[in-house]
CSV table of C-alpha atoms in Angstrom, one decimal:
chain,number,residue,atom,x,y,z
L,165,UNK,CA,0.7,-28.2,16.7
L,166,UNK,CA,3.7,-26.3,17.7
L,167,UNK,CA,5.8,-23.6,15.9
L,168,UNK,CA,9.5,-22.9,16.8
L,169,UNK,CA,10.0,-21.0,19.6
L,170,UNK,CA,13.0,-18.9,17.2
L,171,UNK,CA,11.9,-15.3,18.1
L,172,UNK,CA,11.1,-12.6,15.2
L,173,UNK,CA,13.9,-10.0,15.2
L,174,UNK,CA,14.8,-7.6,18.1
L,175,UNK,CA,14.4,-4.7,16.2
L,176,UNK,CA,11.5,-2.2,17.4
L,177,UNK,CA,10.7,-0.3,13.9
L,178,UNK,CA,10.6,3.6,15.6
L,179,UNK,CA,11.9,2.3,18.5
L,180,UNK,CA,14.7,0.2,17.9
L,181,UNK,CA,18.2,1.4,19.1
L,182,UNK,CA,19.3,0.1,15.6
L,183,UNK,CA,16.9,2.4,13.9
L,184,UNK,CA,18.1,5.5,16.0
L,185,UNK,CA,18.7,5.4,19.5
L,186,UNK,CA,16.9,8.0,21.5
L,187,UNK,CA,18.9,9.9,23.7
L,188,UNK,CA,17.7,10.1,27.4
L,189,UNK,CA,17.2,13.9,26.9
L,190,UNK,CA,15.2,13.2,24.1
L,191,UNK,CA,12.8,10.8,25.9
L,192,UNK,CA,12.5,13.3,29.1
L,193,UNK,CA,11.8,15.7,26.5
L,194,UNK,CA,9.0,13.5,24.5
L,195,UNK,CA,7.7,12.4,28.2
L,196,UNK,CA,7.4,15.9,29.3
L,197,UNK,CA,5.3,17.2,26.8
L,198,UNK,CA,2.8,14.5,26.9
L,199,UNK,CA,2.7,15.0,31.0
L,200,UNK,CA,2.2,18.8,30.1
L,201,UNK,CA,-0.7,18.5,27.3
L,202,UNK,CA,-3.9,20.1,27.8
L,203,UNK,CA,-6.3,17.5,29.4
L,204,UNK,CA,-9.8,17.2,28.2
L,205,UNK,CA,-11.9,15.0,30.0
L,206,UNK,CA,-12.3,11.4,28.9
L,207,UNK,CA,-15.0,11.3,25.6
L,208,UNK,CA,-15.3,15.0,25.7
L,209,UNK,CA,-15.5,14.6,22.1
L,210,UNK,CA,-15.7,11.4,21.5
L,211,UNK,CA,-19.7,11.7,19.7
L,212,UNK,CA,-18.5,14.7,18.0
L,213,UNK,CA,-15.1,13.7,16.6
L,214,UNK,CA,-15.1,12.4,13.2
L,215,UNK,CA,-12.2,10.1,12.6
L,216,UNK,CA,-12.3,6.0,13.3
L,217,UNK,CA,-8.3,4.9,13.1
L,218,UNK,CA,-8.1,1.2,12.5
L,219,UNK,CA,-4.2,1.5,13.3
L,220,UNK,CA,-4.2,2.0,17.0
L,221,UNK,CA,-2.0,0.4,19.1
L,222,UNK,CA,-2.1,-0.4,23.1
L,223,UNK,CA,0.1,-1.9,26.3
L,224,UNK,CA,-1.2,-4.1,28.4
L,225,UNK,CA,0.5,-3.3,32.2
L,226,UNK,CA,1.9,-6.4,31.9
L,227,UNK,CA,3.1,-6.3,28.5
L,228,UNK,CA,4.3,-2.8,28.8
L,229,UNK,CA,6.9,-4.4,31.7
L,230,UNK,CA,8.2,-7.2,29.4
L,231,UNK,CA,8.6,-4.8,26.2
L,232,UNK,CA,10.6,-2.3,28.4
L,233,UNK,CA,12.3,-5.5,30.2
L,234,UNK,CA,13.1,-6.7,26.8
L,235,UNK,CA,14.7,-3.2,25.4
L,236,UNK,CA,16.8,-2.6,28.7
L,237,UNK,CA,18.4,-6.7,28.2
L,238,UNK,CA,18.9,-5.7,24.3
L,239,UNK,CA,20.3,-2.5,25.1
L,240,UNK,CA,17.6,-0.2,23.2
L,241,UNK,CA,16.2,3.0,24.3
L,242,UNK,CA,12.8,2.9,24.5
L,243,UNK,CA,10.4,5.1,22.4
L,244,UNK,CA,9.1,7.9,24.5
L,245,UNK,CA,5.6,6.9,24.0
L,246,UNK,CA,6.2,3.6,24.4
L,247,UNK,CA,7.0,4.6,28.3
L,248,UNK,CA,4.6,6.8,29.1
L,249,UNK,CA,1.7,5.1,27.6
L,250,UNK,CA,-1.5,4.8,29.6
L,251,UNK,CA,-5.4,4.4,28.4
L,252,UNK,CA,-6.3,7.4,29.8
L,253,UNK,CA,-3.5,9.4,28.0
L,254,UNK,CA,-4.6,7.8,24.7
L,255,UNK,CA,-8.0,9.2,25.2
L,256,UNK,CA,-7.1,12.5,25.6
L,257,UNK,CA,-4.7,12.3,22.5
L,258,UNK,CA,-7.9,11.2,20.7
L,259,UNK,CA,-10.2,13.8,21.9
L,260,UNK,CA,-7.5,16.2,20.7
L,261,UNK,CA,-7.3,15.2,17.5
L,262,UNK,CA,-10.7,14.7,16.3
L,263,UNK,CA,-10.5,10.8,16.7
L,264,UNK,CA,-14.0,9.1,17.7
L,265,UNK,CA,-13.0,5.4,17.8
L,266,UNK,CA,-9.3,3.4,17.8
L,267,UNK,CA,-9.6,-0.1,17.2
L,268,UNK,CA,-6.4,-1.6,19.5
L,269,UNK,CA,-3.7,-3.8,18.2
L,270,UNK,CA,-0.7,-5.0,19.5
L,271,UNK,CA,2.7,-3.6,18.4
L,272,UNK,CA,4.4,-6.0,15.9
L,273,UNK,CA,7.9,-5.8,17.5
L,274,UNK,CA,8.7,-7.9,19.6
L,275,UNK,CA,5.1,-9.2,19.2
L,276,UNK,CA,4.5,-11.8,22.6
L,277,UNK,CA,7.8,-13.5,22.2
L,278,UNK,CA,10.2,-12.6,24.8
L,279,UNK,CA,12.4,-16.0,24.6
L,280,UNK,CA,10.0,-17.7,27.0
L,281,UNK,CA,8.3,-20.0,24.5
L,282,UNK,CA,5.0,-20.6,23.1
L,283,UNK,CA,3.0,-21.0,26.3
L,284,UNK,CA,4.2,-17.8,27.6
L,285,UNK,CA,3.3,-16.4,24.5
L,286,UNK,CA,-0.3,-17.8,25.0
L,287,UNK,CA,-0.6,-16.4,28.3
L,288,UNK,CA,0.5,-13.4,27.2
L,289,UNK,CA,-2.0,-12.9,24.2
L,290,UNK,CA,-4.5,-13.6,26.7
L,291,UNK,CA,-3.4,-10.8,29.1
L,292,UNK,CA,-3.3,-8.4,26.5
L,293,UNK,CA,-6.6,-9.6,25.2
L,294,UNK,CA,-8.5,-9.3,28.2
L,295,UNK,CA,-6.8,-5.5,28.8
L,296,UNK,CA,-7.7,-4.4,25.5
L,297,UNK,CA,-11.1,-5.7,25.7
L,298,UNK,CA,-11.7,-4.1,29.0
L,299,UNK,CA,-10.8,-1.0,27.1
L,300,UNK,CA,-13.6,-1.5,25.2
L,301,UNK,CA,-16.3,-1.7,28.0
L,302,UNK,CA,-14.6,1.2,30.3
L,303,UNK,CA,-14.6,3.7,27.2
L,304,UNK,CA,-17.9,2.8,25.2
L,305,UNK,CA,-17.4,3.7,21.8
L,306,UNK,CA,-14.0,5.1,22.1
L,307,UNK,CA,-12.2,1.7,21.0
L,308,UNK,CA,-12.6,-1.3,19.1
L,309,UNK,CA,-10.7,-4.6,19.5
L,310,UNK,CA,-8.0,-6.4,17.1
L,311,UNK,CA,-7.5,-9.0,19.3
L,312,UNK,CA,-3.6,-10.4,19.0
L,313,UNK,CA,-2.9,-14.3,18.1
L,314,UNK,CA,0.7,-15.8,19.7
L,315,UNK,CA,0.6,-18.6,16.0
L,316,UNK,CA,3.4,-20.4,17.7
L,317,UNK,CA,1.0,-22.8,18.8
L,318,UNK,CA,-1.7,-23.4,16.5
L,319,UNK,CA,-4.1,-25.6,18.6
L,320,UNK,CA,-3.8,-22.4,21.4
L,321,UNK,CA,-4.1,-19.9,19.0
L,322,UNK,CA,-7.6,-21.8,17.5
L,323,UNK,CA,-8.2,-21.7,21.3
L,324,UNK,CA,-7.7,-18.4,21.4
L,325,UNK,CA,-9.9,-17.5,18.8
L,326,UNK,CA,-12.6,-19.2,19.9
L,327,UNK,CA,-11.9,-17.0,23.4
L,328,UNK,CA,-11.7,-13.8,21.8
L,329,UNK,CA,-14.9,-13.7,19.4
L,330,UNK,CA,-16.9,-15.6,21.7
L,331,UNK,CA,-16.3,-14.4,25.0
L,332,UNK,CA,-14.5,-11.1,24.5
L,333,UNK,CA,-16.9,-9.9,21.1
L,334,UNK,CA,-13.4,-9.1,19.5
L,335,UNK,CA,-13.8,-6.9,15.9
L,336,UNK,CA,-11.3,-9.2,14.6
L,337,UNK,CA,-7.9,-10.2,15.1
L,338,UNK,CA,-4.1,-8.6,14.5
L,339,UNK,CA,-1.6,-10.5,13.3
L,340,UNK,CA,2.2,-9.9,11.9
L,341,UNK,CA,3.5,-10.1,9.0
L,342,UNK,CA,5.7,-12.6,9.4
L,343,UNK,CA,6.5,-14.9,12.8
L,344,UNK,CA,10.3,-16.3,13.1
L,345,UNK,CA,11.1,-17.5,9.4
L,346,UNK,CA,7.2,-18.2,8.6
L,347,UNK,CA,5.1,-15.3,6.4
L,348,UNK,CA,1.3,-15.3,6.6
L,349,UNK,CA,0.6,-17.4,3.6
L,350,UNK,CA,3.2,-20.9,4.9
L,351,UNK,CA,0.8,-23.8,5.0
L,352,UNK,CA,1.2,-24.4,9.0
L,353,UNK,CA,-1.2,-21.2,9.5
L,354,UNK,CA,-3.8,-23.1,7.1
L,355,UNK,CA,-6.3,-24.4,10.3
L,356,UNK,CA,-5.8,-21.2,11.3
L,357,UNK,CA,-7.0,-18.7,8.6
L,358,UNK,CA,-9.4,-21.5,8.0
L,359,UNK,CA,-11.2,-20.5,11.2
L,360,UNK,CA,-11.0,-17.1,10.3
L,361,UNK,CA,-12.8,-17.4,6.9
L,362,UNK,CA,-15.2,-19.8,8.9
L,363,UNK,CA,-16.2,-16.9,11.2
L,364,UNK,CA,-16.1,-14.3,8.5
L,365,UNK,CA,-13.5,-12.4,10.7
L,366,UNK,CA,-11.4,-8.6,9.8
L,367,UNK,CA,-7.7,-9.8,9.6
L,368,UNK,CA,-5.3,-6.6,10.5
L,369,UNK,CA,-2.0,-7.5,9.4
L,370,UNK,CA,1.2,-5.1,10.7
L,371,UNK,CA,4.7,-5.5,9.3
L,372,UNK,CA,7.9,-6.3,11.5
L,373,UNK,CA,11.6,-6.3,10.1
L,374,UNK,CA,11.7,-9.8,9.5
L,375,UNK,CA,14.7,-12.3,11.3
L,376,UNK,CA,16.5,-12.4,8.2
L,377,UNK,CA,17.1,-8.7,7.8
L,378,UNK,CA,17.7,-6.7,10.4
L,379,UNK,CA,20.9,-5.6,9.5
L,380,UNK,CA,20.9,-6.0,5.5
L,381,UNK,CA,21.9,-2.1,5.0
L,382,UNK,CA,24.3,-1.1,7.7
L,383,UNK,CA,23.0,2.7,8.4
L,384,UNK,CA,20.0,2.2,6.9
L,385,UNK,CA,17.4,2.1,9.8
L,386,UNK,CA,15.3,-1.3,9.1
L,387,UNK,CA,11.9,0.5,10.3
L,388,UNK,CA,12.7,2.8,7.3
L,389,UNK,CA,12.7,-0.4,4.4
L,390,UNK,CA,12.4,-3.3,5.5
L,391,UNK,CA,8.9,-3.1,7.9
L,392,UNK,CA,7.5,-2.2,4.5
L,393,UNK,CA,9.1,-4.3,2.6
L,394,UNK,CA,7.6,-7.0,5.0
L,395,UNK,CA,3.9,-6.4,4.1
L,396,UNK,CA,4.8,-6.9,0.6
L,397,UNK,CA,6.2,-10.0,1.3
L,398,UNK,CA,3.9,-11.5,3.5
L,399,UNK,CA,0.8,-10.2,0.9
L,400,UNK,CA,2.7,-11.6,-2.0
L,401,UNK,CA,3.1,-15.0,0.5
L,402,UNK,CA,-0.5,-15.5,0.5
L,403,UNK,CA,-1.6,-14.0,-3.2
L,404,UNK,CA,0.8,-17.0,-4.8
L,405,UNK,CA,0.0,-19.7,-2.3
L,406,UNK,CA,-3.5,-19.4,-2.7
L,407,UNK,CA,-4.8,-17.6,0.2
L,408,UNK,CA,-6.4,-15.1,-1.0
L,409,UNK,CA,-8.1,-17.1,-3.4
L,410,UNK,CA,-8.7,-19.5,-0.6
L,411,UNK,CA,-9.9,-17.5,2.2
L,412,UNK,CA,-12.6,-15.4,0.0
L,413,UNK,CA,-14.5,-14.4,3.3
L,414,UNK,CA,-12.0,-12.7,5.5
L,415,UNK,CA,-11.7,-9.0,5.1
L,416,UNK,CA,-8.0,-8.1,5.1
L,417,UNK,CA,-6.2,-5.3,6.3
L,418,UNK,CA,-2.7,-4.2,5.9
L,419,UNK,CA,-0.8,-1.8,7.6
L,420,UNK,CA,1.0,1.8,5.6
L,421,UNK,CA,-1.1,1.8,2.4
L,422,UNK,CA,0.2,-1.8,1.8
L,423,UNK,CA,3.9,-0.7,2.0
L,424,UNK,CA,5.3,-1.6,-1.3
L,425,UNK,CA,2.9,-3.7,-3.0
L,426,UNK,CA,1.1,-0.8,-5.2
L,427,UNK,CA,4.4,-0.3,-6.4
L,428,UNK,CA,5.2,-3.3,-6.7
L,429,UNK,CA,2.1,-4.7,-8.1
L,430,UNK,CA,2.6,-4.2,-11.8
L,431,UNK,CA,6.1,-6.4,-11.3
L,432,UNK,CA,4.1,-9.1,-9.4
L,433,UNK,CA,1.6,-9.2,-12.2
L,434,UNK,CA,4.5,-9.7,-14.6
L,435,UNK,CA,6.1,-12.5,-13.1
L,436,UNK,CA,2.8,-14.6,-11.9
L,437,UNK,CA,-0.4,-13.2,-14.2
L,438,UNK,CA,1.0,-16.0,-17.1
L,439,UNK,CA,1.7,-18.8,-14.8
L,440,UNK,CA,-0.3,-21.9,-15.7
L,441,UNK,CA,-2.0,-22.5,-12.6
L,442,UNK,CA,-2.9,-18.7,-12.2
L,443,UNK,CA,-6.4,-19.4,-12.3
L,444,UNK,CA,-5.8,-21.7,-8.9
L,445,UNK,CA,-4.4,-18.6,-6.7
L,446,UNK,CA,-5.6,-15.2,-8.3
L,447,UNK,CA,-8.7,-16.5,-10.7
L,448,UNK,CA,-9.5,-12.9,-11.5
L,449,UNK,CA,-5.9,-11.9,-11.9
L,450,UNK,CA,-3.2,-10.7,-10.0
L,451,UNK,CA,-4.9,-6.7,-10.0
L,452,UNK,CA,-8.2,-8.0,-8.9
L,453,UNK,CA,-7.0,-9.8,-5.5
L,454,UNK,CA,-5.3,-7.0,-4.3
L,455,UNK,CA,-7.6,-4.6,-5.5
L,456,UNK,CA,-10.2,-6.6,-2.6
L,457,UNK,CA,-7.9,-6.2,0.2
L,458,UNK,CA,-8.2,-3.3,2.3
L,459,UNK,CA,-4.7,-1.0,3.6
L,460,UNK,CA,-4.8,1.9,6.1
L,461,UNK,CA,-3.2,5.5,5.6
L,462,UNK,CA,-0.9,4.8,8.7
L,463,UNK,CA,2.1,6.8,8.3
L,464,UNK,CA,1.5,6.8,4.4
L,465,UNK,CA,-0.6,10.2,4.2
L,466,UNK,CA,1.8,12.0,1.9
L,467,UNK,CA,1.1,12.7,-2.3
L,468,UNK,CA,3.5,10.0,-3.9
L,469,UNK,CA,1.8,7.3,-1.5
L,470,UNK,CA,-1.6,7.7,-1.7
L,471,UNK,CA,-1.2,8.5,-5.4
L,472,UNK,CA,0.3,4.7,-5.8
L,473,UNK,CA,-2.7,3.2,-3.8
L,474,UNK,CA,-5.3,5.1,-5.3
L,475,UNK,CA,-4.1,4.1,-8.6
L,476,UNK,CA,-4.1,0.6,-7.7
L,477,UNK,CA,-7.2,0.1,-5.2
L,478,UNK,CA,-10.5,2.1,-5.0
L,479,UNK,CA,-11.1,4.9,-2.2
L,480,UNK,CA,-13.6,2.1,-0.6
L,481,UNK,CA,-10.5,-0.3,0.6
L,482,UNK,CA,-8.5,2.6,2.3
L,483,UNK,CA,-9.3,3.3,5.9
L,484,UNK,CA,-7.6,6.3,8.3
L,485,UNK,CA,-4.7,4.8,10.4
L,486,UNK,CA,-2.2,6.7,12.7
L,487,UNK,CA,0.4,4.2,14.2
L,488,UNK,CA,-0.3,6.1,17.4
L,489,UNK,CA,1.7,6.1,20.2
L,490,UNK,CA,4.1,5.9,17.3
L,491,UNK,CA,3.3,8.5,15.1
L,492,UNK,CA,0.9,11.2,15.3
L,493,UNK,CA,-2.8,11.0,15.8
L,494,UNK,CA,-3.7,14.1,13.6
L,495,UNK,CA,-2.3,12.5,10.0
L,496,UNK,CA,-5.7,13.5,8.5
L,497,UNK,CA,-4.8,17.1,8.4
L,498,UNK,CA,-2.0,16.0,5.3
L,499,UNK,CA,-4.9,13.5,4.0
L,500,UNK,CA,-7.1,16.8,3.4
L,501,UNK,CA,-4.6,18.1,1.2
L,502,UNK,CA,-4.3,15.2,-1.3
L,503,UNK,CA,-7.2,16.2,-3.2
L,504,UNK,CA,-9.8,13.8,-1.9
L,505,UNK,CA,-13.7,14.8,-2.5
L,506,UNK,CA,-15.5,15.2,0.8
L,507,UNK,CA,-17.5,11.9,0.0
L,508,UNK,CA,-14.2,10.3,-0.4
L,509,UNK,CA,-12.6,11.9,2.8
L,510,UNK,CA,-15.7,11.2,4.8
L,511,UNK,CA,-15.2,7.3,3.6
L,512,UNK,CA,-11.6,7.0,4.3
L,513,UNK,CA,-12.0,8.6,7.6
L,514,UNK,CA,-14.4,6.5,8.8
L,515,UNK,CA,-17.6,5.2,6.5
L,516,UNK,CA,-14.9,2.1,5.4
L,517,UNK,CA,-14.0,0.9,8.8
L,518,UNK,CA,-17.4,1.0,9.9
L,519,UNK,CA,-18.1,-0.9,6.8
L,520,UNK,CA,-15.4,-3.4,7.9
L,521,UNK,CA,-17.0,-3.2,11.3
L,522,UNK,CA,-20.6,-2.7,11.6
L,523,UNK,CA,-20.7,-2.2,15.2
L,524,UNK,CA,-18.5,1.2,15.2
L,525,UNK,CA,-21.5,3.0,13.6
L,526,UNK,CA,-22.0,6.4,15.4
């Protein structure tokens, strides 16, 4: 089964030219700052560091090259850390910022799509997954892997699931909130999620700007509004189509404190709680389905976001995330100012991630 070749929006979130073109001066300054930073030996703090970062991006060299070419073709100024990223720099940054383990995932935009079709996307997925697995092997204890899937050709995606779990021993898979004009609740993806459910997989979901909406609000960076909204779109898609009810053994993890889900949960409940078929897609109620999900704290370690999230879900459903290299690894400093008890902090910073991925136990 093969889906449309139509790519998702070319908007790159923080790196998108339409969001905030970075000047060459800013690029050079960012590169210099990373290059001049003090260096600790790789793994120097790995055994004593506290945190597990469940939202940690990486770039296989082939992917990095293809993305930079994409940026150039679309006249997008690349985000500085996207250019200078290396796996060695990632470990150095983790050592400086108390991160014991980063679970690797591919950035969502432009994903694996470079206008070259499903076959090329499947090859790029394999390249990225092999590179991520190599990082896990070469830096014992420092990395986990949420393997990427192209989702453009269902048969190829099912083969990649078999490969990443049975050969690479991935810790889960990382998906986008949408693929072109389809969100994750679309029935075309049912075979994929049936298999992930059979494997009791962790499914980590990262948002991007939907193809419909990159220029929806002129003058407002799409990454500021449309990216978090897209998490809400795909969560609602999975909810109302019965995906969460059907795939009970998948362990779902959503980015950025659930986007706008915590604020809109009551509104979603108001529209769907009294549907005659509600028991089919939310047998215990809308709020119960949303409370079962896991959410990371990436770019959301602030009082309003965390207050809304902790009103929706117990602390057991929250994991630490950074969105590195686009945002700083040390967001735990802000998290520690938000009133969590020491027990809850320990759960958010590492305990909940170890429950999701038992292999990561120290």
